[in-house]
Coordinates of N, CA, C and O in Angstrom, one line a residue:
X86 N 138.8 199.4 97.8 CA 139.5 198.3 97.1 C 139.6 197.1 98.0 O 139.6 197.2 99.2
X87 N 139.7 195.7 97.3 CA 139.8 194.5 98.0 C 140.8 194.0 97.4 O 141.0 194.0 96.2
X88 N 141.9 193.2 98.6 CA 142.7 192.4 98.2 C 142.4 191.0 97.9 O 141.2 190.7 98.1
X89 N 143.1 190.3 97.5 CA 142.6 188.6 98.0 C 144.3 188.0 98.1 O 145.1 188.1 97.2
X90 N 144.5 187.5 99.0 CA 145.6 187.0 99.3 C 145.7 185.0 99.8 O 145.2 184.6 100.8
X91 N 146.1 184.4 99.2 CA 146.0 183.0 99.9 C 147.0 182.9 101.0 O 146.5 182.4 102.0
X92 N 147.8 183.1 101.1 CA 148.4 183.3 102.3 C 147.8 184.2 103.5 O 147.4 185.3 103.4
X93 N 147.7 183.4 104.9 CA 146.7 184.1 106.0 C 148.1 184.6 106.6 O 147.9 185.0 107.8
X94 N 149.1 184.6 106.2 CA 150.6 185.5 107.2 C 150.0 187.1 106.2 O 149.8 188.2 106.7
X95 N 149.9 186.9 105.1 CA 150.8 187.7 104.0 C 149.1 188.7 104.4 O 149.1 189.9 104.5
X96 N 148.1 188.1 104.5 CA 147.2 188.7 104.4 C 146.6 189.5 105.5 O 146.0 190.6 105.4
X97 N 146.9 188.6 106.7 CA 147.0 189.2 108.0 C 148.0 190.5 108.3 O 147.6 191.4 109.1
X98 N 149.1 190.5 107.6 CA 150.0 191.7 107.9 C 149.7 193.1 106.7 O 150.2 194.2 106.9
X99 N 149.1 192.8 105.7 CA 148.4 193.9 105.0 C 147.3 194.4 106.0 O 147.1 195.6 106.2
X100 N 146.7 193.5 106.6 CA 145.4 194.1 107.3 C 145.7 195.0 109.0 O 145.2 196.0 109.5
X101 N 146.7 194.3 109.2 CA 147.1 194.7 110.2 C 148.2 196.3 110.1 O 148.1 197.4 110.6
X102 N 149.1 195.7 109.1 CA 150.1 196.8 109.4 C 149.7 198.3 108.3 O 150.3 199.4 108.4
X103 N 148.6 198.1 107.3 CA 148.1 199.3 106.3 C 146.5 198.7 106.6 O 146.3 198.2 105.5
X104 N 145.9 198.6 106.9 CA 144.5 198.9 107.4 C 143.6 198.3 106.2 O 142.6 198.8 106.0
X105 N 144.2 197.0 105.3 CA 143.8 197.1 104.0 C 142.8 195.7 104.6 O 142.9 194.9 105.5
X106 N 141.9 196.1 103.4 CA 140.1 194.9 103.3 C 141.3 193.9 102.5 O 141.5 194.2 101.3
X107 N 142.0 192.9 102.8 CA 142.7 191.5 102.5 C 141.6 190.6 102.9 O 141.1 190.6 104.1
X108 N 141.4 190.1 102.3 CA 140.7 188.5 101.9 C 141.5 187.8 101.9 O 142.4 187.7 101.1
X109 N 141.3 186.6 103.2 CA 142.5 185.1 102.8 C 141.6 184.2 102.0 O 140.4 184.1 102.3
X110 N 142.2 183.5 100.9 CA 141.5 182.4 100.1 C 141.9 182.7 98.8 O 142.8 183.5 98.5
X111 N 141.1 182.1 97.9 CA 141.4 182.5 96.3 C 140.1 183.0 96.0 O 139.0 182.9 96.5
X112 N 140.5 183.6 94.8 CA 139.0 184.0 94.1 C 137.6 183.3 94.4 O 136.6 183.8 94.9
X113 N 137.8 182.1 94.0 CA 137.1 181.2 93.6 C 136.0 181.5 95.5 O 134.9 181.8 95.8
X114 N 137.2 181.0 96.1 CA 136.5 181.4 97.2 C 135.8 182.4 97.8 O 134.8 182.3 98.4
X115 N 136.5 183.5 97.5 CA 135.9 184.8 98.3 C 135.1 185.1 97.2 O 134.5 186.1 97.5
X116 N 134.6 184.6 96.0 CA 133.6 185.6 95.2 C 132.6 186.0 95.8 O 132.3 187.2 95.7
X117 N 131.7 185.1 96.6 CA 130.7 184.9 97.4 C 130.3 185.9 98.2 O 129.2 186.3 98.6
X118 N 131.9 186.5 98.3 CA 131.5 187.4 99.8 C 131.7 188.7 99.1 O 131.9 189.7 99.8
X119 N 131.8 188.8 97.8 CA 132.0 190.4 96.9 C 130.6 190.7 96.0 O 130.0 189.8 95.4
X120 N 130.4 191.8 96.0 CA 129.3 192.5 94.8 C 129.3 191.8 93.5 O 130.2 191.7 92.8
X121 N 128.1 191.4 93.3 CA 128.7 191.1 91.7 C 129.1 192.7 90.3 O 128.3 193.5 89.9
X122 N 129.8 192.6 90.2 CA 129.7 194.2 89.5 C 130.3 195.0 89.9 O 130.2 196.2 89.6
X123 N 130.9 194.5 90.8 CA 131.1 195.9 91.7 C 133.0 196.4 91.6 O 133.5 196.7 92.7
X124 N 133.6 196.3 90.8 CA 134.8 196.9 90.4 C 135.3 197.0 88.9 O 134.9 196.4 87.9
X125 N 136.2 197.9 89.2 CA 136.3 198.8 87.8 C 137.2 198.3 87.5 O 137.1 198.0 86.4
X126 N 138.5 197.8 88.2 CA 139.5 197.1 88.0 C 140.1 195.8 88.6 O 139.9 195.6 89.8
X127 N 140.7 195.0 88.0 CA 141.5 194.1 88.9 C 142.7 193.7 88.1 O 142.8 193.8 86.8
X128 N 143.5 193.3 89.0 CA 144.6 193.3 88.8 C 145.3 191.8 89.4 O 145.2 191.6 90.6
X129 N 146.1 190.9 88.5 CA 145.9 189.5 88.7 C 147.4 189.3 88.2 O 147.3 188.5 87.2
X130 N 149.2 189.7 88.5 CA 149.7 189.5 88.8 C 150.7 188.4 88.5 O 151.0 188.1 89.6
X131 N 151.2 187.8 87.9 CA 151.3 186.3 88.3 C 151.0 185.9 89.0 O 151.5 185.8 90.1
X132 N 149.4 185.3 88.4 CA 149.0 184.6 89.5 C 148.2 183.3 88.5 O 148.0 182.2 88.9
X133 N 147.8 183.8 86.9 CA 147.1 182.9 86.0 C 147.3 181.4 85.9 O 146.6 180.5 85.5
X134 N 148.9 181.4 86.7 CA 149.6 180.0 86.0 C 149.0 179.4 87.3 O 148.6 178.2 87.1
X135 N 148.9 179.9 88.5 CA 148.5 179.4 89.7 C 147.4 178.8 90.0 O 147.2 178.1 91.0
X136 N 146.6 179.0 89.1 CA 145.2 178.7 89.5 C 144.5 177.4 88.9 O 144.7 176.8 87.8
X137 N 143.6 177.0 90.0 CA 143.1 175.8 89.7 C 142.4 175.6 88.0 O 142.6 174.8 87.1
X138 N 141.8 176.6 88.1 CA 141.0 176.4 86.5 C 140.9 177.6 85.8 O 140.0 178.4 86.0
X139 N 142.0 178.0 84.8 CA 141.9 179.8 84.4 C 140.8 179.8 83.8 O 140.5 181.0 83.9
X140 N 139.7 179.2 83.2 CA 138.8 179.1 82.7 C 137.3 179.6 84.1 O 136.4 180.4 84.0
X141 N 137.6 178.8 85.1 CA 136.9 179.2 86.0 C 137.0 180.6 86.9 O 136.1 181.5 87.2
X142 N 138.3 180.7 87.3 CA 138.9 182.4 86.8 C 138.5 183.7 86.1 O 138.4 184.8 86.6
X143 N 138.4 183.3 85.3 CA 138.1 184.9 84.5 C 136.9 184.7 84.0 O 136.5 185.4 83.0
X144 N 135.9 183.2 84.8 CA 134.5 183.2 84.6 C 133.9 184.4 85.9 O 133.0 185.2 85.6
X145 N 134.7 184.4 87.3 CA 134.8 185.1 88.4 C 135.2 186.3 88.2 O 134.4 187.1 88.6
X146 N 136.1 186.6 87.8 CA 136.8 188.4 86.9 C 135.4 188.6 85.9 O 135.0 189.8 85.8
X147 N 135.0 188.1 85.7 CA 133.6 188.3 84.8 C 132.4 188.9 85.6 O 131.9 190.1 85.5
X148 N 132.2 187.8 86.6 CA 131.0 188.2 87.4 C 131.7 189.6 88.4 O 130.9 190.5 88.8
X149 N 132.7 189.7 88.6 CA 133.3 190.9 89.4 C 133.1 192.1 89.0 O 132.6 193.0 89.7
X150 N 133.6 192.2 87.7 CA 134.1 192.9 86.8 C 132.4 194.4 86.1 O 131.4 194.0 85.6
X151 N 132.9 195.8 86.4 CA 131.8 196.4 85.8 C 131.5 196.4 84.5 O 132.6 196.7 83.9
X152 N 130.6 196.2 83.7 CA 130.3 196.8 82.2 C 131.4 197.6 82.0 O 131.3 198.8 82.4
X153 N 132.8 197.3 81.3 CA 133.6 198.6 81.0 C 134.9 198.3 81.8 O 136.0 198.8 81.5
X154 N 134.6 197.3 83.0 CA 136.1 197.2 84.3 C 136.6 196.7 83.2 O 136.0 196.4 82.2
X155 N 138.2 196.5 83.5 CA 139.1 195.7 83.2 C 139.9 195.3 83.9 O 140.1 195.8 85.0
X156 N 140.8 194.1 83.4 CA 141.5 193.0 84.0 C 143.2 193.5 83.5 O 143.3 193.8 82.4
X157 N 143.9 193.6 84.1 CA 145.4 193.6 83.9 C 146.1 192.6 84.4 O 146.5 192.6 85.6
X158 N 146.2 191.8 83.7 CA 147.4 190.8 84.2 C 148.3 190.2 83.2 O 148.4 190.5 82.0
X159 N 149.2 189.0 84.0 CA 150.6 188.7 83.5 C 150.9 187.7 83.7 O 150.6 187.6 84.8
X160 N 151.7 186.5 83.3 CA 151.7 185.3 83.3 C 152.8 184.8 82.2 O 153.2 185.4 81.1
X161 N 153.3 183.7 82.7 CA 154.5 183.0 81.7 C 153.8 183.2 80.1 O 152.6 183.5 79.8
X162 N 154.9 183.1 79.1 CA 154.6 183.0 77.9 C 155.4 181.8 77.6 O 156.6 182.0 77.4
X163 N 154.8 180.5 77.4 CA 154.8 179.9 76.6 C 155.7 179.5 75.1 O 156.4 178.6 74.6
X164 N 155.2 180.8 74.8 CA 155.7 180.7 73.2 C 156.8 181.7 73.0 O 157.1 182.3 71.9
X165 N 157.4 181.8 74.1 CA 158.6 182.8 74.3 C 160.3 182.4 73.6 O 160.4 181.2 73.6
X166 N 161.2 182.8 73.3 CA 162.1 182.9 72.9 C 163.0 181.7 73.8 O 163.5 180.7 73.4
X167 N 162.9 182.4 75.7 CA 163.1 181.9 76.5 C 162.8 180.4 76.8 O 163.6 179.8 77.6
X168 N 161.7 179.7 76.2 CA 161.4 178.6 76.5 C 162.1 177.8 75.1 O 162.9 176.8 75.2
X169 N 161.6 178.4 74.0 CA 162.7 177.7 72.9 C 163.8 177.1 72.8 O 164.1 176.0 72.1
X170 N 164.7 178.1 73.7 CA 166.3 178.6 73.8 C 166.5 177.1 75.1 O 167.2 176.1 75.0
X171 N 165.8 177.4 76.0 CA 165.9 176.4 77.0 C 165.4 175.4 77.0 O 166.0 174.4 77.5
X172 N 164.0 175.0 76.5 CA 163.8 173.6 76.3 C 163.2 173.2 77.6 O 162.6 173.9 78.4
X173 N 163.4 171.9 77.6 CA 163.2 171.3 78.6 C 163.6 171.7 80.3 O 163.0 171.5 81.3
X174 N 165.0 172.5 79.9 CA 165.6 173.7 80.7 C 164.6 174.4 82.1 O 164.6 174.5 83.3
X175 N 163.8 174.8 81.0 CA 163.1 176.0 81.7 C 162.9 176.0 82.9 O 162.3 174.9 83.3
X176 N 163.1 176.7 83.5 CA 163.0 176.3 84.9 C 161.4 176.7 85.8 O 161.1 176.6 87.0
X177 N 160.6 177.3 84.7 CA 159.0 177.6 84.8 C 158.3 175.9 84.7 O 157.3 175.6 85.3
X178 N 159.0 175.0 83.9 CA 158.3 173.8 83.5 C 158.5 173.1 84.8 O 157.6 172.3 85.1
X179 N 159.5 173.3 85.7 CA 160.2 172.3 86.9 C 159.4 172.7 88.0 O 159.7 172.3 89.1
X180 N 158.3 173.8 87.7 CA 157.3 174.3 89.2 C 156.4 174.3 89.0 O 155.6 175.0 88.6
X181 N 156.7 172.6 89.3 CA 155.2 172.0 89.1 C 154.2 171.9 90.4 O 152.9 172.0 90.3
X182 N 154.6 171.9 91.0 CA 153.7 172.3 92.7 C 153.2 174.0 92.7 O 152.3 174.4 93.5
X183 N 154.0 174.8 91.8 CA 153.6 176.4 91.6 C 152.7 176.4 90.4 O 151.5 176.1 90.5
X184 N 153.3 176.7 89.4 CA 152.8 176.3 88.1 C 151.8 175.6 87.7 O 152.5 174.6 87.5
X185 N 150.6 175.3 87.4 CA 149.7 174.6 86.7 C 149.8 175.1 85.5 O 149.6 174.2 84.6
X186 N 149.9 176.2 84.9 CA 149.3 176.4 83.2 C 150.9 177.0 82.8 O 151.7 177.4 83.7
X187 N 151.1 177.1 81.7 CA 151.7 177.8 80.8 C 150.6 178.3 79.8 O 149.6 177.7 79.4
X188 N 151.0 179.7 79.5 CA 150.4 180.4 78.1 C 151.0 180.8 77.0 O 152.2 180.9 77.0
X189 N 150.2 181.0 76.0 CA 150.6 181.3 74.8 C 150.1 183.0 74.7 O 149.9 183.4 75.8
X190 N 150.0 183.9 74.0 CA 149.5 184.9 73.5 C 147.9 184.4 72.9 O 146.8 184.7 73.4
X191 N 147.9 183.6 71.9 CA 147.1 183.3 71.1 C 146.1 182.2 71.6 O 145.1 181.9 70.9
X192 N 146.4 181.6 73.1 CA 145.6 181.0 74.3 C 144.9 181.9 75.3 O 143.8 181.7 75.7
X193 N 145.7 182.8 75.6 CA 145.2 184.1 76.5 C 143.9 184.8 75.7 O 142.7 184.9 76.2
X194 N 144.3 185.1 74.7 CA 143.6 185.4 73.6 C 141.7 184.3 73.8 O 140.7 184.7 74.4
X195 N 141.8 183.3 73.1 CA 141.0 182.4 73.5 C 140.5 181.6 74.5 O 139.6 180.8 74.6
X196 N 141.5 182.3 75.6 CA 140.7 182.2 77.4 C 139.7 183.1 77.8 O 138.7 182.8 78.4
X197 N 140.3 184.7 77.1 CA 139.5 185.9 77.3 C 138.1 185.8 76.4 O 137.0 185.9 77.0
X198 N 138.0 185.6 74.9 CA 136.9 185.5 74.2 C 136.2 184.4 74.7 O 135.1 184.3 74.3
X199 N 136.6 183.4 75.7 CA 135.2 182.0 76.0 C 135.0 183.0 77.2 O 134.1 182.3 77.9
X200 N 135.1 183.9 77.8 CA 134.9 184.5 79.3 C 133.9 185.7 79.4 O 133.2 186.1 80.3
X201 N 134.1 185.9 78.2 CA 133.0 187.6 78.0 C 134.2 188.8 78.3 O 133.9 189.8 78.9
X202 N 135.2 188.7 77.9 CA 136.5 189.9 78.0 C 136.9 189.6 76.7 O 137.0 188.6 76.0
X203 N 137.2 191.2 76.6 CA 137.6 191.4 75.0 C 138.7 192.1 75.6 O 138.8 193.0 76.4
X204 N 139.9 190.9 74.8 CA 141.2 191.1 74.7 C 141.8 192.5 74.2 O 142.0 192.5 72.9
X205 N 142.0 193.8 74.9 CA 142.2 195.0 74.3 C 143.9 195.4 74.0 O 144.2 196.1 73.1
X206 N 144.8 194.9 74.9 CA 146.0 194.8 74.4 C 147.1 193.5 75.1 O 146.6 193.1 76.1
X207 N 148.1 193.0 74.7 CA 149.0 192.2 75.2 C 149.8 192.1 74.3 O 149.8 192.1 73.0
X208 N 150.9 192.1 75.2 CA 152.1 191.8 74.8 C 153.6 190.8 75.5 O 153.5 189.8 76.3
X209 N 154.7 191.3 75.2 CA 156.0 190.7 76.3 C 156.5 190.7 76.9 O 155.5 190.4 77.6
X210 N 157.3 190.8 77.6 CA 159.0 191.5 78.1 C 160.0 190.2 78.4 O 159.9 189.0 78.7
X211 N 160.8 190.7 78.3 CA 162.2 190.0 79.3 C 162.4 188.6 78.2 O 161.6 188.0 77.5
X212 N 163.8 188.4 78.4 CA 164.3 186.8 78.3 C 165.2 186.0 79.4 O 166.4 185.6 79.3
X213 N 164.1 185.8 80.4 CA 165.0 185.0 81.0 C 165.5 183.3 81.1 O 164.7 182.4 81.3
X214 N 166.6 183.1 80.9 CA 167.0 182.0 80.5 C 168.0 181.4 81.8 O 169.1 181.7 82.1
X215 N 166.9 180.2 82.5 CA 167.2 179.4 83.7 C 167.4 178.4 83.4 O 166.5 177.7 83.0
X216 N 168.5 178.0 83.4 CA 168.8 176.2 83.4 C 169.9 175.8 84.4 O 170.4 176.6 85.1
X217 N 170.3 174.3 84.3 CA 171.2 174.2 85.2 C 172.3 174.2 85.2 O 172.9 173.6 86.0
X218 N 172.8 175.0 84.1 CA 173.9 175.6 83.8 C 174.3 176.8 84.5 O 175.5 177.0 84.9
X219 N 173.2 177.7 84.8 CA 173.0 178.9 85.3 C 173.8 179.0 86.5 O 174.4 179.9 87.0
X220 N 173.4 177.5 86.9 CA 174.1 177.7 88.5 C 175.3 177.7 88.7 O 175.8 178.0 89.8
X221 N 175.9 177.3 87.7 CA 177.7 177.7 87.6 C 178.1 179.2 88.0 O 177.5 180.0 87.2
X222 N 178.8 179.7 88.9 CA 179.1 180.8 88.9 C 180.2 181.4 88.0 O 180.1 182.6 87.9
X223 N 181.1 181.0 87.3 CA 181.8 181.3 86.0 C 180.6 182.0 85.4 O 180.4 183.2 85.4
X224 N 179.9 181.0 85.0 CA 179.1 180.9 83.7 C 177.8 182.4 84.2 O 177.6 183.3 83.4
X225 N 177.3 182.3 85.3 CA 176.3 182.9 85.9 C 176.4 184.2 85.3 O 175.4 184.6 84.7
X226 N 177.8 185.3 85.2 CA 177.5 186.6 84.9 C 177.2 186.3 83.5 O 176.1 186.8 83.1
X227 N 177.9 185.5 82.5 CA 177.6 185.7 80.8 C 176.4 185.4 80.7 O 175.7 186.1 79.9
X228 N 175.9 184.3 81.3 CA 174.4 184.7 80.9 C 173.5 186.0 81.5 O 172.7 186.6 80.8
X229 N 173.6 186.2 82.3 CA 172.8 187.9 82.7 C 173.5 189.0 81.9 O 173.0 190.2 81.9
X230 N 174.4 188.7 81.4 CA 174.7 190.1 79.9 C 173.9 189.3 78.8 O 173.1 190.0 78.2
X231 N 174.1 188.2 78.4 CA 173.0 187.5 77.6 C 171.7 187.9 77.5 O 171.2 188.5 76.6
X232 N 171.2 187.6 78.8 CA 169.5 187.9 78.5 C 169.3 189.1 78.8 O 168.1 189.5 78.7
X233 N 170.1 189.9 79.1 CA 169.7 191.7 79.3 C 170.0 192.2 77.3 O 169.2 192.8 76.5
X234 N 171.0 191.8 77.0 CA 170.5 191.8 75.3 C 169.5 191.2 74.7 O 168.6 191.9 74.2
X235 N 169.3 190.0 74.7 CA 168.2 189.2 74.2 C 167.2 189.8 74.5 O 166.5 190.1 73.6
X236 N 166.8 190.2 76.2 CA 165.9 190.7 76.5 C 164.9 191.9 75.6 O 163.7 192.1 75.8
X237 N 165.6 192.6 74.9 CA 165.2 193.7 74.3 C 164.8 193.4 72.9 O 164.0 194.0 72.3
X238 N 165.7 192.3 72.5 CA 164.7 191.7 71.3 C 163.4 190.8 71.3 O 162.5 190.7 70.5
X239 N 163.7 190.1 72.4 CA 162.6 189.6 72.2 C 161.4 190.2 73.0 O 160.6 189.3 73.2
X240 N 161.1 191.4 73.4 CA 159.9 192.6 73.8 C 159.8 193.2 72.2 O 158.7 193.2 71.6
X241 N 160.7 193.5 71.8 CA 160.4 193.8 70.0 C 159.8 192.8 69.2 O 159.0 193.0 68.2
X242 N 160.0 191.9 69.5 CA 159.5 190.6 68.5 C 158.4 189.9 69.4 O 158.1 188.7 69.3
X243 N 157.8 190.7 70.3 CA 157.0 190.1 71.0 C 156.8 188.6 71.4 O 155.8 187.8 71.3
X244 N 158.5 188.2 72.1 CA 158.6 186.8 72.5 C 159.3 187.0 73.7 O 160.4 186.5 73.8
X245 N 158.8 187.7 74.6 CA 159.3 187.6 76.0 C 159.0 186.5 76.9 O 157.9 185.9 76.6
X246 N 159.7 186.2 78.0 CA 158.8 185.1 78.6 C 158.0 185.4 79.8 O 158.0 184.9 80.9
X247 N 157.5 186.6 79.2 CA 156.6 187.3 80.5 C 155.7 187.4 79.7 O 156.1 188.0 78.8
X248 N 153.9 187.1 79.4 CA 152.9 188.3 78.8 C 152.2 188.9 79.4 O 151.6 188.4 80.3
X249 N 152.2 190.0 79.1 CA 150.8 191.3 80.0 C 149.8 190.9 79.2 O 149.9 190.0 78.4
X250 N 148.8 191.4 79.5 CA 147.6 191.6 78.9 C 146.1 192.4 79.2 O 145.4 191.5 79.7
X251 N 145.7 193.1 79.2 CA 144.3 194.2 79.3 C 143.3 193.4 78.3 O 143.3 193.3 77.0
X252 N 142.4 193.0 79.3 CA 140.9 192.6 78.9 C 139.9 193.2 79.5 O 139.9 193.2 80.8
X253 N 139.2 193.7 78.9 CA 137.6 194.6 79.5 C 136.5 193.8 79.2 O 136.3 193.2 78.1
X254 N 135.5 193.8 80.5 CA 134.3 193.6 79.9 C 133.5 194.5 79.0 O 133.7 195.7 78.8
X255 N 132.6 193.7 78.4 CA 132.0 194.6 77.2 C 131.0 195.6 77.7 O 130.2 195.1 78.6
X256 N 130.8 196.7 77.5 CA 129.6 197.2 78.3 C 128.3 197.1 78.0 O 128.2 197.9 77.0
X257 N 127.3 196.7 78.2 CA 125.8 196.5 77.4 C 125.2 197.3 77.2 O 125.0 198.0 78.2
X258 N 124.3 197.7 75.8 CA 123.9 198.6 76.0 C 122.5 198.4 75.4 O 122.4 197.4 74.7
X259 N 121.1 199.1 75.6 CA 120.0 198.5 75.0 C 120.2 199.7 73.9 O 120.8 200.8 74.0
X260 N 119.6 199.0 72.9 CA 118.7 199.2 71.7 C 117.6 199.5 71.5 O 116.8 198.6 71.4
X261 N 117.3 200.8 71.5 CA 115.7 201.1 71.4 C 115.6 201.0 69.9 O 116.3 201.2 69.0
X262 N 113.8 200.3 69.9 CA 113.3 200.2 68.7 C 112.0 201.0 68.5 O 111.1 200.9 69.4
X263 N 111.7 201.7 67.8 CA 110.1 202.1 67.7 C 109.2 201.0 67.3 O 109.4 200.0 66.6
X264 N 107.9 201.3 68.1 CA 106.6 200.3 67.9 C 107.2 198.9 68.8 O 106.9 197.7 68.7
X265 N 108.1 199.3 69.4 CA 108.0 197.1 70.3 C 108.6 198.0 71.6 O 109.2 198.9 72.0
X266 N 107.8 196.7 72.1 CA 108.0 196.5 73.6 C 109.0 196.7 74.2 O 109.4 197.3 75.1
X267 N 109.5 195.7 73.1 CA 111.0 195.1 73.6 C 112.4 195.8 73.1 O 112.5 196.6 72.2
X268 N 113.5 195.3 73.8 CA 114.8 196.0 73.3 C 115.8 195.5 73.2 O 116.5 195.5 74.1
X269 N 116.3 194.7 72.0 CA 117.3 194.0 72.4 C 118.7 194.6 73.0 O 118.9 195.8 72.9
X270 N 119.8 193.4 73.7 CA 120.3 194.2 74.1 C 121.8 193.5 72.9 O 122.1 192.4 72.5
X271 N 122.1 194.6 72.8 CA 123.7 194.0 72.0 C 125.1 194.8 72.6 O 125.0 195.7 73.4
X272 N 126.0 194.5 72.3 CA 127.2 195.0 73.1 C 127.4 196.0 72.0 O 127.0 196.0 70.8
X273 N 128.3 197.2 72.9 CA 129.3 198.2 72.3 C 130.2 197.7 71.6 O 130.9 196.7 71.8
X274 N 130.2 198.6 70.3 CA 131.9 197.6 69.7 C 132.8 198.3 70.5 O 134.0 198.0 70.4

């Protein structure tokens, strides 16, 4: 297994203190120096909103990625309950030096199909609701009984402001034909 960490503290003390293959840089960077094909999984964290180009992204989870690997990751939702409720509030929109993307379900969705990953499940969790209200300490506990209720409806109604999501590459398979040369190749459903 390979990590990739952008931080050279965070990645340096993986390597040092558990013996782990940490990579400092981002994807985009280290692809170069990995197999193409060569993992069954990855795993990507909150990290989608982070990245320079999610499109260029899970063009790299692509080239990484085995016939069959899959991607698990997780990232703001967009279209969440949480963002409605708070508005302008949100305190995901105010990390702007963190944050580059917000997502939708139905964007994730349309990130994975331009990439060659077929979106196999996603969903929500949680409602958390940050504003600057929050920092009142009166106020601070009612809302944390707030969103621990809310929270549970909106994973039922699939409007958390968290989404997971499992995308696999497709695996290829040829098609034999009698009398030709040739084979096309078409994917597994």
């Amino acid at each position: 297994s390979v990590g990739i960490e952008i931080s050279e503290a965070a990645a340096s003390y993986a390597r040092d203190k558990w013996d782990l293959d940490v990579r400092t840089g981002t994807l985009e960077a280290v692809v170069p120096e990995l197999k193409p094909e060569s993992f069954d999984v990855i795993w990507a964290a909150n990290l989608l909103e982070h990245v320079v180009s999610p499109s260029e992204f899970l063009a790299d989870v692509d080239k990484l990625l085995r016939p069959g690997g899959v991607l698990i990751a997780s990232t703001l939702n967009f279209d969440s309950w949480a963002f409605l409720f708070s508005g302008g509030d949100w305190e995901y929109l105010h990390s702007a030096k963190e944050h580059r993307y917000v997502f939708s379900p139905s964007l994730l969705e349309r990130y994975c199909a331009n990439s060659n990953l077929e979106l196999e499940e996603i969903d929500t969790t949680g409602f958390r609701w940050i504003s600057k209200t929050r920092q009142k300490r009166w106020y601070s506990s009612m809302v944390r009984v707030f969103e621990q209720g809310v929270s549970n409806l909106a994973r039922l109604a699939n409007q958390g402001h968290r989404v997971q999501f499992t995308a696999r590459k497709p695996h290829v398979v040829a098609v034999a034909q009698s009398n030709d040369e040739s084979a096309p190749i078409s994917r597994a459903a």
